PDB file of C-alpha atoms in Angstrom:
ATOM      1  CA  MET C 127     -47.761-152.440  32.392  1.00 73.00           C
ATOM      2  CA  LEU C 128     -45.999-151.352  35.398  1.00 84.00           C
ATOM      3  CA  TRP C 129     -44.220-148.403  33.674  1.00 84.00           C
ATOM      4  CA  ILE C 130     -47.698-146.793  32.619  1.00 82.00           C
ATOM      5  CA  PHE C 131     -48.943-146.914  36.228  1.00 84.00           C
ATOM      6  CA  LEU C 132     -45.560-145.302  37.588  1.00 89.00           C
ATOM      7  CA  VAL C 133     -45.866-142.452  34.886  1.00 85.00           C
ATOM      8  CA  LEU C 134     -49.588-141.812  35.980  1.00 83.00           C
ATOM      9  CA  LEU C 135     -48.587-141.780  39.533  1.00 88.00           C
ATOM     10  CA  TYR C 136     -45.869-139.008  38.496  1.00 87.00           C
ATOM     11  CA  GLY C 137     -48.440-137.073  36.654  1.00 83.00           C
ATOM     12  CA  ILE C 138     -50.985-136.934  39.458  1.00 84.00           C
ATOM     13  CA  LEU C 139     -48.206-136.152  41.967  1.00 88.00           C
ATOM     14  CA  LYS C 140     -46.989-133.493  39.459  1.00 83.00           C
ATOM     15  CA  GLY C 141     -50.338-131.766  39.557  1.00 82.00           C
ATOM     16  CA  ALA C 142     -50.362-131.846  43.170  1.00 86.00           C
ATOM     17  CA  ARG C 143     -46.783-130.171  43.365  1.00 86.00           C
ATOM     18  CA  GLU C 144     -47.942-127.309  41.314  1.00 82.00           C
ATOM     19  CA  ILE C 145     -50.567-126.586  43.835  1.00 84.00           C
ATOM     20  CA  LEU C 146     -47.966-126.940  46.873  1.00 89.00           C
ATOM     21  CA  LYS C 147     -45.595-124.689  44.643  1.00 87.00           C
ATOM     22  CA  LYS C 148     -48.358-121.996  44.573  1.00 85.00           C
ATOM     23  CA  LYS C 149     -48.794-122.043  48.347  1.00 88.00           C
ATOM     24  CA  ALA C 150     -45.275-122.288  49.323  1.00 92.00           C
ATOM     25  CA  LEU C 151     -44.764-119.120  47.091  1.00 90.00           C
ATOM     26  CA  GLU C 152     -47.259-117.159  49.141  1.00 89.00           C
ATOM     27  CA  LYS C 153     -44.689-117.172  52.115  1.00 91.00           C
ATOM     28  CA  ASN C 154     -41.342-117.115  50.573  1.00 93.00           C
ATOM     29  CA  SER C 155     -39.426-115.622  47.409  1.00 92.00           C
ATOM     30  CA  THR C 156     -38.967-117.889  44.327  1.00 90.00           C
ATOM     31  CA  ILE C 157     -35.218-118.408  44.878  1.00 93.00           C
ATOM     32  CA  GLU C 158     -36.019-119.400  48.673  1.00 94.00           C
ATOM     33  CA  VAL C 159     -38.377-122.085  47.828  1.00 93.00           C
ATOM     34  CA  LEU C 160     -36.188-123.518  45.039  1.00 92.00           C
ATOM     35  CA  PHE C 161     -33.257-123.697  47.069  1.00 95.00           C
ATOM     36  CA  VAL C 162     -34.727-125.198  50.329  1.00 95.00           C
ATOM     37  CA  TYR C 163     -37.001-127.304  48.364  1.00 91.00           C
ATOM     38  CA  THR C 164     -34.008-129.050  46.427  1.00 94.00           C
ATOM     39  CA  LEU C 165     -31.857-129.211  49.525  1.00 95.00           C
ATOM     40  CA  LEU C 166     -34.502-130.997  51.520  1.00 94.00           C
ATOM     41  CA  SER C 167     -35.237-133.313  48.684  1.00 92.00           C
ATOM     42  CA  PHE C 168     -31.527-134.128  48.275  1.00 94.00           C
ATOM     43  CA  LEU C 169     -31.155-134.800  52.058  1.00 94.00           C
ATOM     44  CA  ILE C 170     -34.187-137.265  51.779  1.00 92.00           C
ATOM     45  CA  VAL C 171     -32.178-139.195  49.100  1.00 90.00           C
ATOM     46  CA  LEU C 172     -28.986-138.726  50.959  1.00 92.00           C
ATOM     47  CA  PRO C 173     -29.152-142.234  52.620  1.00 89.00           C
ATOM     48  CA  ASP C 174     -29.205-143.744  49.157  1.00 84.00           C
ATOM     49  CA  ALA C 175     -25.751-142.244  48.427  1.00 86.00           C
ATOM     50  CA  GLY C 176     -24.335-145.774  48.509  1.00 85.00           C
ATOM     51  CA  ASN C 177     -26.224-146.761  45.374  1.00 87.00           C
ATOM     52  CA  ALA C 178     -25.238-143.675  43.557  1.00 89.00           C
ATOM     53  CA  ALA C 179     -21.659-144.751  43.062  1.00 84.00           C
ATOM     54  CA  GLY C 180     -19.832-146.558  40.222  1.00 85.00           C
ATOM     55  CA  MET C 181     -20.959-144.287  37.167  1.00 89.00           C
ATOM     56  CA  GLU C 182     -18.562-143.547  34.272  1.00 91.00           C
ATOM     57  CA  LEU C 183     -17.082-140.065  34.345  1.00 91.00           C
ATOM     58  CA  ARG C 184     -19.178-138.927  31.363  1.00 92.00           C
ATOM     59  CA  PHE C 185     -22.455-139.463  33.030  1.00 94.00           C
ATOM     60  CA  TYR C 186     -21.538-136.918  35.728  1.00 94.00           C
ATOM     61  CA  PHE C 187     -21.323-134.369  32.925  1.00 94.00           C
ATOM     62  CA  TYR C 188     -24.453-135.461  31.307  1.00 94.00           C
ATOM     63  CA  ILE C 189     -26.396-135.379  34.695  1.00 95.00           C
ATOM     64  CA  ALA C 190     -24.988-131.890  35.394  1.00 95.00           C
ATOM     65  CA  ALA C 191     -26.291-130.840  31.927  1.00 95.00           C
ATOM     66  CA  LYS C 192     -29.788-132.322  32.598  1.00 94.00           C
ATOM     67  CA  SER C 193     -29.706-130.316  36.200  1.00 95.00           C
ATOM     68  CA  PHE C 194     -28.949-127.331  34.496  1.00 96.00           C
ATOM     69  CA  VAL C 195     -31.802-127.639  32.162  1.00 94.00           C
ATOM     70  CA  ILE C 196     -34.234-128.052  35.142  1.00 93.00           C
ATOM     71  CA  PHE C 197     -32.470-125.228  37.087  1.00 95.00           C
ATOM     72  CA  LEU C 198     -33.624-122.891  34.040  1.00 95.00           C
ATOM     73  CA  ALA C 199     -36.981-124.593  33.743  1.00 92.00           C
ATOM     74  CA  TRP C 200     -37.958-124.190  37.493  1.00 89.00           C
ATOM     75  CA  MET C 201     -36.760-120.630  37.529  1.00 91.00           C
ATOM     76  CA  CYS C 202     -39.302-119.886  34.573  1.00 90.00           C
ATOM     77  CA  SER C 203     -42.103-121.941  35.896  1.00 87.00           C
ATOM     78  CA  PHE C 204     -42.054-120.824  39.726  1.00 86.00           C
ATOM     79  CA  LYS C 205     -41.998-117.117  38.521  1.00 86.00           C
ATOM     80  CA  ALA C 206     -45.036-117.948  36.054  1.00 85.00           C
ATOM     81  CA  ILE C 207     -46.870-119.822  38.973  1.00 83.00           C
ATOM     82  CA  ARG C 208     -46.474-116.799  41.362  1.00 83.00           C
ATOM     83  CA  LYS C 209     -48.254-114.566  38.903  1.00 80.00           C
ATOM     84  CA  MET C 210     -50.507-116.955  37.036  1.00 78.00           C
ATOM     85  CA  PRO C 211     -53.806-118.782  38.013  1.00 76.00           C
ATOM     86  CA  ILE C 212     -52.909-122.332  38.889  1.00 70.00           C
ATOM     87  CA  SER C 213     -55.588-123.500  36.645  1.00 65.00           C
ATOM     88  CA  LEU C 214     -54.207-121.614  33.582  1.00 72.00           C
ATOM     89  CA  TYR C 215     -50.691-122.745  34.127  1.00 72.00           C
ATOM     90  CA  GLY C 216     -51.707-126.339  34.408  1.00 68.00           C
ATOM     91  CA  VAL C 217     -53.294-126.114  30.906  1.00 66.00           C
ATOM     92  CA  LEU C 218     -50.488-124.398  29.436  1.00 71.00           C
ATOM     93  CA  ASP C 219     -48.129-126.730  30.887  1.00 70.00           C
ATOM     94  CA  LEU C 220     -49.752-129.429  28.722  1.00 64.00           C
ATOM     95  CA  SER C 221     -48.106-128.082  25.722  1.00 66.00           C
ATOM     96  CA  ARG C 222     -44.899-129.942  26.664  1.00 67.00           C
ATOM     97  CA  VAL C 223     -46.681-132.892  24.948  1.00 69.00           C
ATOM     98  CA  MET C 224     -45.850-131.313  21.600  1.00 69.00           C
ATOM     99  CA  PHE C 225     -42.103-130.539  22.396  1.00 72.00           C
ATOM    100  CA  ALA C 226     -41.556-133.978  23.980  1.00 72.00           C
ATOM    101  CA  THR C 227     -43.236-135.647  21.079  1.00 72.00           C
ATOM    102  CA  LEU C 228     -41.105-133.824  18.444  1.00 75.00           C
ATOM    103  CA  LEU C 229     -37.903-134.772  20.478  1.00 76.00           C
ATOM    104  CA  GLY C 230     -38.858-138.200  20.752  1.00 74.00           C
ATOM    105  CA  VAL C 231     -39.376-138.537  17.070  1.00 77.00           C
ATOM    106  CA  ILE C 232     -36.370-136.748  15.882  1.00 78.00           C
ATOM    107  CA  VAL C 233     -33.805-137.887  18.458  1.00 78.00           C
ATOM    108  CA  LEU C 234     -35.150-141.162  19.688  1.00 72.00           C
ATOM    109  CA  HIS C 235     -36.320-141.977  16.037  1.00 75.00           C
ATOM    110  CA  GLU C 236     -39.702-143.207  17.613  1.00 72.00           C
ATOM    111  CA  VAL C 237     -42.430-143.777  15.211  1.00 76.00           C
ATOM    112  CA  LEU C 238     -46.074-142.401  16.086  1.00 74.00           C
ATOM    113  CA  SER C 239     -48.785-144.831  15.670  1.00 78.00           C
ATOM    114  CA  GLY C 240     -52.178-143.628  14.086  1.00 82.00           C
ATOM    115  CA  TYR C 241     -53.752-143.282  17.527  1.00 80.00           C
ATOM    116  CA  GLN C 242     -50.825-141.285  18.730  1.00 76.00           C
ATOM    117  CA  VAL C 243     -51.148-138.820  15.857  1.00 80.00           C
ATOM    118  CA  VAL C 244     -54.852-138.534  16.664  1.00 84.00           C
ATOM    119  CA  GLY C 245     -54.116-138.040  20.327  1.00 78.00           C
ATOM    120  CA  LEU C 246     -51.679-135.423  19.476  1.00 76.00           C
ATOM    121  CA  LEU C 247     -54.259-133.638  17.406  1.00 82.00           C
ATOM    122  CA  PHE C 248     -56.775-133.661  20.142  1.00 83.00           C
ATOM    123  CA  VAL C 249     -53.861-132.215  22.539  1.00 73.00           C
ATOM    124  CA  SER C 250     -53.241-129.447  20.031  1.00 73.00           C
ATOM    125  CA  ALA C 251     -56.978-128.705  19.609  1.00 80.00           C
ATOM    126  CA  GLY C 252     -57.576-128.204  23.432  1.00 74.00           C
ATOM    127  CA  LEU C 253     -54.487-125.861  23.623  1.00 66.00           C
ATOM    128  CA  LEU C 254     -55.859-123.773  20.694  1.00 68.00           C
ATOM    129  CA  LEU C 255     -59.274-123.699  22.215  1.00 75.00           C
ATOM    130  CA  LEU C 256     -57.692-122.281  25.556  1.00 63.00           C
ATOM    131  CA  LYS C 257     -56.495-119.319  23.469  1.00 58.00           C
ATOM    132  CA  TYR C 258     -59.598-118.846  21.196  1.00 58.00           C
ATOM    133  CA  ARG C 259     -62.361-118.740  23.599  1.00 58.00           C
ATOM    134  CA  PRO C 260     -65.905-117.486  23.418  1.00 55.00           C
ATOM    135  CA  ARG C 261     -66.393-113.745  23.849  1.00 52.00           C
ATOM    136  CA  ARG C 262     -67.587-114.220  27.413  1.00 50.00           C
ATOM    137  CA  GLY C 263     -64.309-116.088  28.204  1.00 45.00           C
ATOM    138  CA  GLN C 264     -62.221-113.294  26.474  1.00 45.00           C
ATOM    139  CA  ARG C 265     -63.539-110.692  28.844  1.00 46.00           C
ATOM    140  CA  ALA C 266     -62.516-113.072  31.756  1.00 46.00           C
ATOM    141  CA  GLU C 267     -58.988-113.296  30.169  1.00 45.00           C
ATOM    142  CA  THR C 268     -58.783-109.710  30.143  1.00 39.00           C
ATOM    143  CA  GLU C 269     -59.612-109.488  33.668  1.00 43.00           C
ATOM    144  CA  GLN C 270     -57.053-111.986  34.263  1.00 46.00           C
ATOM    145  CA  ALA C 271     -54.424-109.919  32.501  1.00 44.00           C
ATOM    146  CA  ALA C 272     -55.440-106.853  34.466  1.00 36.00           C
ATOM    147  CA  GLN C 273     -54.782-108.927  37.551  1.00 44.00           C
ATOM    148  CA  GLY C 274     -50.941-109.284  36.547  1.00 47.00           C
ATOM    149  CA  VAL C 275     -50.775-112.081  34.065  1.00 55.00           C
ATOM    150  CA  GLY C 276     -48.394-110.607  31.510  1.00 68.00           C
ATOM    151  CA  PHE C 277     -47.246-112.047  28.221  1.00 75.00           C
ATOM    152  CA  VAL C 278     -43.852-112.434  29.863  1.00 81.00           C
ATOM    153  CA  TYR C 279     -45.309-114.954  32.306  1.00 82.00           C
ATOM    154  CA  VAL C 280     -46.930-116.936  29.501  1.00 81.00           C
ATOM    155  CA  VAL C 281     -43.465-117.173  27.596  1.00 84.00           C
ATOM    156  CA  MET C 282     -41.847-118.323  30.914  1.00 87.00           C
ATOM    157  CA  ALA C 283     -44.574-121.044  31.150  1.00 84.00           C
ATOM    158  CA  PHE C 284     -43.896-122.332  27.689  1.00 84.00           C
ATOM    159  CA  ALA C 285     -40.160-122.045  28.164  1.00 88.00           C
ATOM    160  CA  SER C 286     -40.441-124.138  31.131  1.00 88.00           C
ATOM    161  CA  CYS C 287     -42.326-126.583  29.026  1.00 83.00           C
ATOM    162  CA  MET C 288     -39.815-126.725  26.415  1.00 86.00           C
ATOM    163  CA  LEU C 289     -37.058-127.270  28.885  1.00 90.00           C
ATOM    164  CA  ASN C 290     -38.902-129.944  30.837  1.00 84.00           C
ATOM    165  CA  ALA C 291     -39.436-131.798  27.497  1.00 84.00           C
ATOM    166  CA  LEU C 292     -35.533-131.796  26.833  1.00 89.00           C
ATOM    167  CA  SER C 293     -35.210-132.934  30.429  1.00 88.00           C
ATOM    168  CA  GLY C 294     -37.552-135.772  29.737  1.00 82.00           C
ATOM    169  CA  LEU C 295     -35.539-136.820  26.777  1.00 84.00           C
ATOM    170  CA  LEU C 296     -32.206-136.790  28.811  1.00 88.00           C
ATOM    171  CA  ASP C 297     -33.846-139.048  31.340  1.00 87.00           C
ATOM    172  CA  LYS C 298     -34.622-141.682  28.788  1.00 82.00           C
ATOM    173  CA  ILE C 299     -31.147-141.688  27.486  1.00 86.00           C
ATOM    174  CA  LEU C 300     -29.503-141.508  30.590  1.00 91.00           C
ATOM    175  CA  MET C 301     -31.682-144.429  32.010  1.00 87.00           C
ATOM    176  CA  ARG C 302     -30.308-146.857  29.384  1.00 86.00           C
ATOM    177  CA  ASP C 303     -26.987-147.005  31.414  1.00 90.00           C
ATOM    178  CA  ILE C 304     -27.423-146.002  34.804  1.00 91.00           C
ATOM    179  CA  SER C 305     -29.922-146.622  37.685  1.00 89.00           C
ATOM    180  CA  SER C 306     -32.646-144.492  38.831  1.00 85.00           C
ATOM    181  CA  ALA C 307     -30.918-144.096  42.297  1.00 88.00           C
ATOM    182  CA  GLN C 308     -27.714-142.787  40.499  1.00 92.00           C
ATOM    183  CA  LEU C 309     -29.846-140.292  38.469  1.00 92.00           C
ATOM    184  CA  GLN C 310     -31.898-139.142  41.302  1.00 90.00           C
ATOM    185  CA  PHE C 311     -28.925-138.581  43.700  1.00 94.00           C
ATOM    186  CA  TRP C 312     -26.452-136.821  41.394  1.00 95.00           C
ATOM    187  CA  TYR C 313     -29.319-134.848  39.530  1.00 92.00           C
ATOM    188  CA  MET C 314     -30.461-133.227  43.075  1.00 93.00           C
ATOM    189  CA  LEU C 315     -26.798-132.563  44.149  1.00 95.00           C
ATOM    190  CA  PHE C 316     -26.138-130.546  41.201  1.00 96.00           C
ATOM    191  CA  LEU C 317     -29.554-128.781  41.410  1.00 95.00           C
ATOM    192  CA  VAL C 318     -28.372-127.783  44.935  1.00 95.00           C
ATOM    193  CA  LEU C 319     -25.147-126.455  43.739  1.00 96.00           C
ATOM    194  CA  PHE C 320     -26.684-124.701  41.032  1.00 96.00           C
ATOM    195  CA  TYR C 321     -29.107-122.621  43.063  1.00 95.00           C
ATOM    196  CA  LEU C 322     -26.450-122.037  45.760  1.00 95.00           C
ATOM    197  CA  LEU C 323     -24.131-120.688  42.932  1.00 96.00           C
ATOM    198  CA  TYR C 324     -26.825-118.395  41.753  1.00 95.00           C
ATOM    199  CA  ILE C 325     -27.595-117.160  45.223  1.00 95.00           C
ATOM    200  CA  LEU C 326     -23.807-116.394  45.762  1.00 95.00           C
ATOM    201  CA  LEU C 327     -23.154-114.890  42.246  1.00 95.00           C
ATOM    202  CA  THR C 328     -26.330-112.579  42.375  1.00 93.00           C
ATOM    203  CA  ARG C 329     -26.012-111.763  46.124  1.00 93.00           C
ATOM    204  CA  THR C 330     -29.834-112.656  46.294  1.00 91.00           C
ATOM    205  CA  PRO C 331     -30.894-112.361  50.110  1.00 91.00           C
ATOM    206  CA  VAL C 332     -32.367-115.547  51.266  1.00 91.00           C
ATOM    207  CA  ASP C 333     -34.351-116.102  54.444  1.00 93.00           C
ATOM    208  CA  LEU C 334     -33.484-119.801  55.128  1.00 91.00           C
ATOM    209  CA  LYS C 335     -35.080-119.884  58.510  1.00 93.00           C
ATOM    210  CA  SER C 336     -38.455-118.788  57.014  1.00 94.00           C
ATOM    211  CA  ALA C 337     -38.177-121.141  54.152  1.00 93.00           C
ATOM    212  CA  VAL C 338     -37.433-124.259  56.331  1.00 94.00           C
ATOM    213  CA  ARG C 339     -40.546-123.513  58.541  1.00 94.00           C
ATOM    214  CA  ASN C 340     -42.681-123.307  55.390  1.00 95.00           C
ATOM    215  CA  ARG C 341     -44.538-126.398  55.601  1.00 94.00           C
ATOM    216  CA  TRP C 342     -45.299-126.344  51.914  1.00 93.00           C
ATOM    217  CA  VAL C 343     -41.850-126.627  51.141  1.00 94.00           C
ATOM    218  CA  TRP C 344     -41.604-129.791  53.125  1.00 95.00           C
ATOM    219  CA  MET C 345     -44.482-131.441  51.369  1.00 94.00           C
ATOM    220  CA  LEU C 346     -43.287-130.321  47.930  1.00 92.00           C
ATOM    221  CA  SER C 347     -39.913-131.937  48.661  1.00 93.00           C
ATOM    222  CA  ILE C 348     -41.359-135.204  49.731  1.00 93.00           C
ATOM    223  CA  LEU C 349     -43.642-135.485  46.638  1.00 92.00           C
ATOM    224  CA  PHE C 350     -40.707-134.429  44.393  1.00 88.00           C
ATOM    225  CA  VAL C 351     -38.726-137.438  45.458  1.00 90.00           C
ATOM    226  CA  ILE C 352     -41.636-140.056  45.105  1.00 92.00           C
ATOM    227  CA  ALA C 353     -42.709-138.617  41.730  1.00 89.00           C
ATOM    228  CA  ASP C 354     -39.034-138.602  40.168  1.00 86.00           C
ATOM    229  CA  ARG C 355     -38.172-142.122  41.673  1.00 87.00           C
ATOM    230  CA  ALA C 356     -41.388-143.264  39.774  1.00 88.00           C
ATOM    231  CA  LEU C 357     -40.643-141.585  36.560  1.00 85.00           C
ATOM    232  CA  PHE C 358     -36.964-142.676  36.588  1.00 83.00           C
ATOM    233  CA  SER C 359     -37.816-146.211  37.345  1.00 86.00           C
ATOM    234  CA  ALA C 360     -40.439-145.957  34.463  1.00 85.00           C
ATOM    235  CA  ASN C 361     -37.594-144.645  31.909  1.00 80.00           C
ATOM    236  CA  GLY C 362     -35.490-147.635  32.690  1.00 80.00           C
ATOM    237  CA  MET C 363     -38.284-150.346  31.887  1.00 82.00           C
ATOM    238  CA  PRO C 364     -38.193-152.106  28.664  1.00 78.00           C
ATOM    239  CA  GLY C 365     -41.133-150.953  26.302  1.00 76.00           C
ATOM    240  CA  SER C 366     -41.497-147.376  27.805  1.00 76.00           C
ATOM    241  CA  ARG C 367     -41.815-144.752  25.102  1.00 73.00           C
ATOM    242  CA  ILE C 368     -41.077-140.941  25.600  1.00 67.00           C
ATOM    243  CA  THR C 369     -43.951-140.047  23.191  1.00 65.00           C
ATOM    244  CA  VAL C 370     -46.501-142.095  25.286  1.00 73.00           C
ATOM    245  CA  MET C 371     -45.063-141.134  28.735  1.00 76.00           C
ATOM    246  CA  THR C 372     -45.401-137.512  27.842  1.00 70.00           C
ATOM    247  CA  LEU C 373     -48.977-137.881  27.146  1.00 69.00           C
ATOM    248  CA  LEU C 374     -49.732-139.608  30.484  1.00 73.00           C
ATOM    249  CA  LYS C 375     -47.820-137.189  32.539  1.00 73.00           C
ATOM    250  CA  GLN C 376     -50.497-134.576  31.572  1.00 69.00           C
ATOM    251  CA  ALA C 377     -53.013-136.241  33.723  1.00 69.00           C
ATOM    252  CA  GLY C 378     -51.942-133.740  36.601  1.00 72.00           C
ATOM    253  CA  CYS C 379     -53.758-131.032  34.490  1.00 70.00           C
ATOM    254  CA  VAL C 380     -57.238-132.044  36.024  1.00 70.00           C
ATOM    255  CA  VAL C 381     -55.706-131.648  39.568  1.00 74.00           C
ATOM    256  CA  THR C 382     -54.480-128.122  38.856  1.00 73.00           C
ATOM    257  CA  ILE C 383     -57.821-126.857  37.637  1.00 71.00           C
ATOM    258  CA  LEU C 384     -59.779-128.457  40.317  1.00 71.00           C
ATOM    259  CA  ALA C 385     -57.593-126.769  42.755  1.00 72.00           C
ATOM    260  CA  GLY C 386     -57.826-123.490  40.884  1.00 71.00           C
ATOM    261  CA  LYS C 387     -61.545-123.704  41.268  1.00 70.00           C
ATOM    262  CA  TYR C 388     -61.891-125.006  44.839  1.00 70.00           C
ATOM    263  CA  LEU C 389     -58.749-124.058  46.609  1.00 72.00           C
ATOM    264  CA  PHE C 390     -57.835-120.728  45.014  1.00 70.00           C
ATOM    265  CA  ARG C 391     -61.395-119.710  43.834  1.00 71.00           C
ATOM    266  CA  GLU C 392     -60.395-118.664  40.532  1.00 69.00           C
ATOM    267  CA  LYS C 393     -62.785-117.603  37.800  1.00 69.00           C
ATOM    268  CA  ASP C 394     -63.309-119.208  34.179  1.00 66.00           C
ATOM    269  CA  THR C 395     -62.412-122.685  35.185  1.00 69.00           C
ATOM    270  CA  THR C 396     -65.149-124.313  33.327  1.00 75.00           C
ATOM    271  CA  HIS C 397     -63.671-123.403  30.053  1.00 75.00           C
ATOM    272  CA  LYS C 398     -60.316-124.553  31.134  1.00 72.00           C
ATOM    273  CA  MET C 399     -61.790-127.826  32.305  1.00 75.00           C
ATOM    274  CA  VAL C 400     -63.363-128.295  28.842  1.00 81.00           C
ATOM    275  CA  CYS C 401     -59.886-127.713  27.110  1.00 76.00           C
ATOM    276  CA  ALA C 402     -58.393-130.043  29.506  1.00 74.00           C
ATOM    277  CA  MET C 403     -61.023-132.682  28.826  1.00 80.00           C
ATOM    278  CA  ILE C 404     -60.282-132.424  25.108  1.00 83.00           C
ATOM    279  CA  ILE C 405     -56.701-132.978  25.817  1.00 74.00           C
ATOM    280  CA  ILE C 406     -57.025-135.694  28.341  1.00 75.00           C
ATOM    281  CA  ALA C 407     -59.028-137.358  25.474  1.00 82.00           C
ATOM    282  CA  GLY C 408     -56.105-137.107  23.249  1.00 77.00           C
ATOM    283  CA  ILE C 409     -53.894-138.508  25.928  1.00 70.00           C
ATOM    284  CA  VAL C 410     -56.311-141.577  26.264  1.00 74.00           C
ATOM    285  CA  ILE C 411     -56.486-142.167  22.468  1.00 79.00           C
ATOM    286  CA  GLY C 412     -52.510-141.711  22.263  1.00 71.00           C
ATOM    287  CA  VAL C 413     -51.931-144.693  24.791  1.00 64.00           C
ATOM    288  CA  MET C 414     -54.298-147.121  23.045  1.00 67.00           C
TER     289      MET C 414
END
């Protein structure tokens, strides 16, 4: 099915985006990357403005609400990514499966099949193993904490997962009545306005010149536009289900773990990969 391919594409690009975020944050502050990243993304979709008109007034409010949810989610995730090993963040990010599944069942009344229940159990087991690791791994975790990965950043990572799951639910609901072009255009415009408002209210200094010259921000913006268009299109297709889509999105975890090992030279990636493989097995079972 086409929607499965589109969601898998989104998942892989999502993993690549986490790497680009980490690289971009090496040169600029969180708010500089976020503002320029969303602004460039909006400019990329600006030529599609003609296809974004014609919505009912209520949908502008709903899209603004979704944008605010993502505004908060990205503030949390970018701060966590800056301080956290990318491989660890990639595995923690898989917890959004549980949040999105609960929302799909409670709000959309989706019924979990036997395979999805087993898949969810595998995902949960992989996340638990990430925490309860062998004694050797615990020492690595202690070293990791000593390098600056505090509890607050783990909380931020989980908060981002919860908010992203809520955003995914809103996508599914909105795509019943509007097009992917409409959602993407207005969503990005509201995001730019939210970050601009944050900068003005908090009087945060922003070096726009430096951020615009940051090549990682440009690459991040391009992948963001492609990935979101694929996801929004999948949400609008008949038969697509948020519980299955959320499982498929997590394929990007392998990308982040491999990047942690080979690009950022992080330690203890073997244990994380084992956890990720258990989670990926749960994803495969869940979509059978």
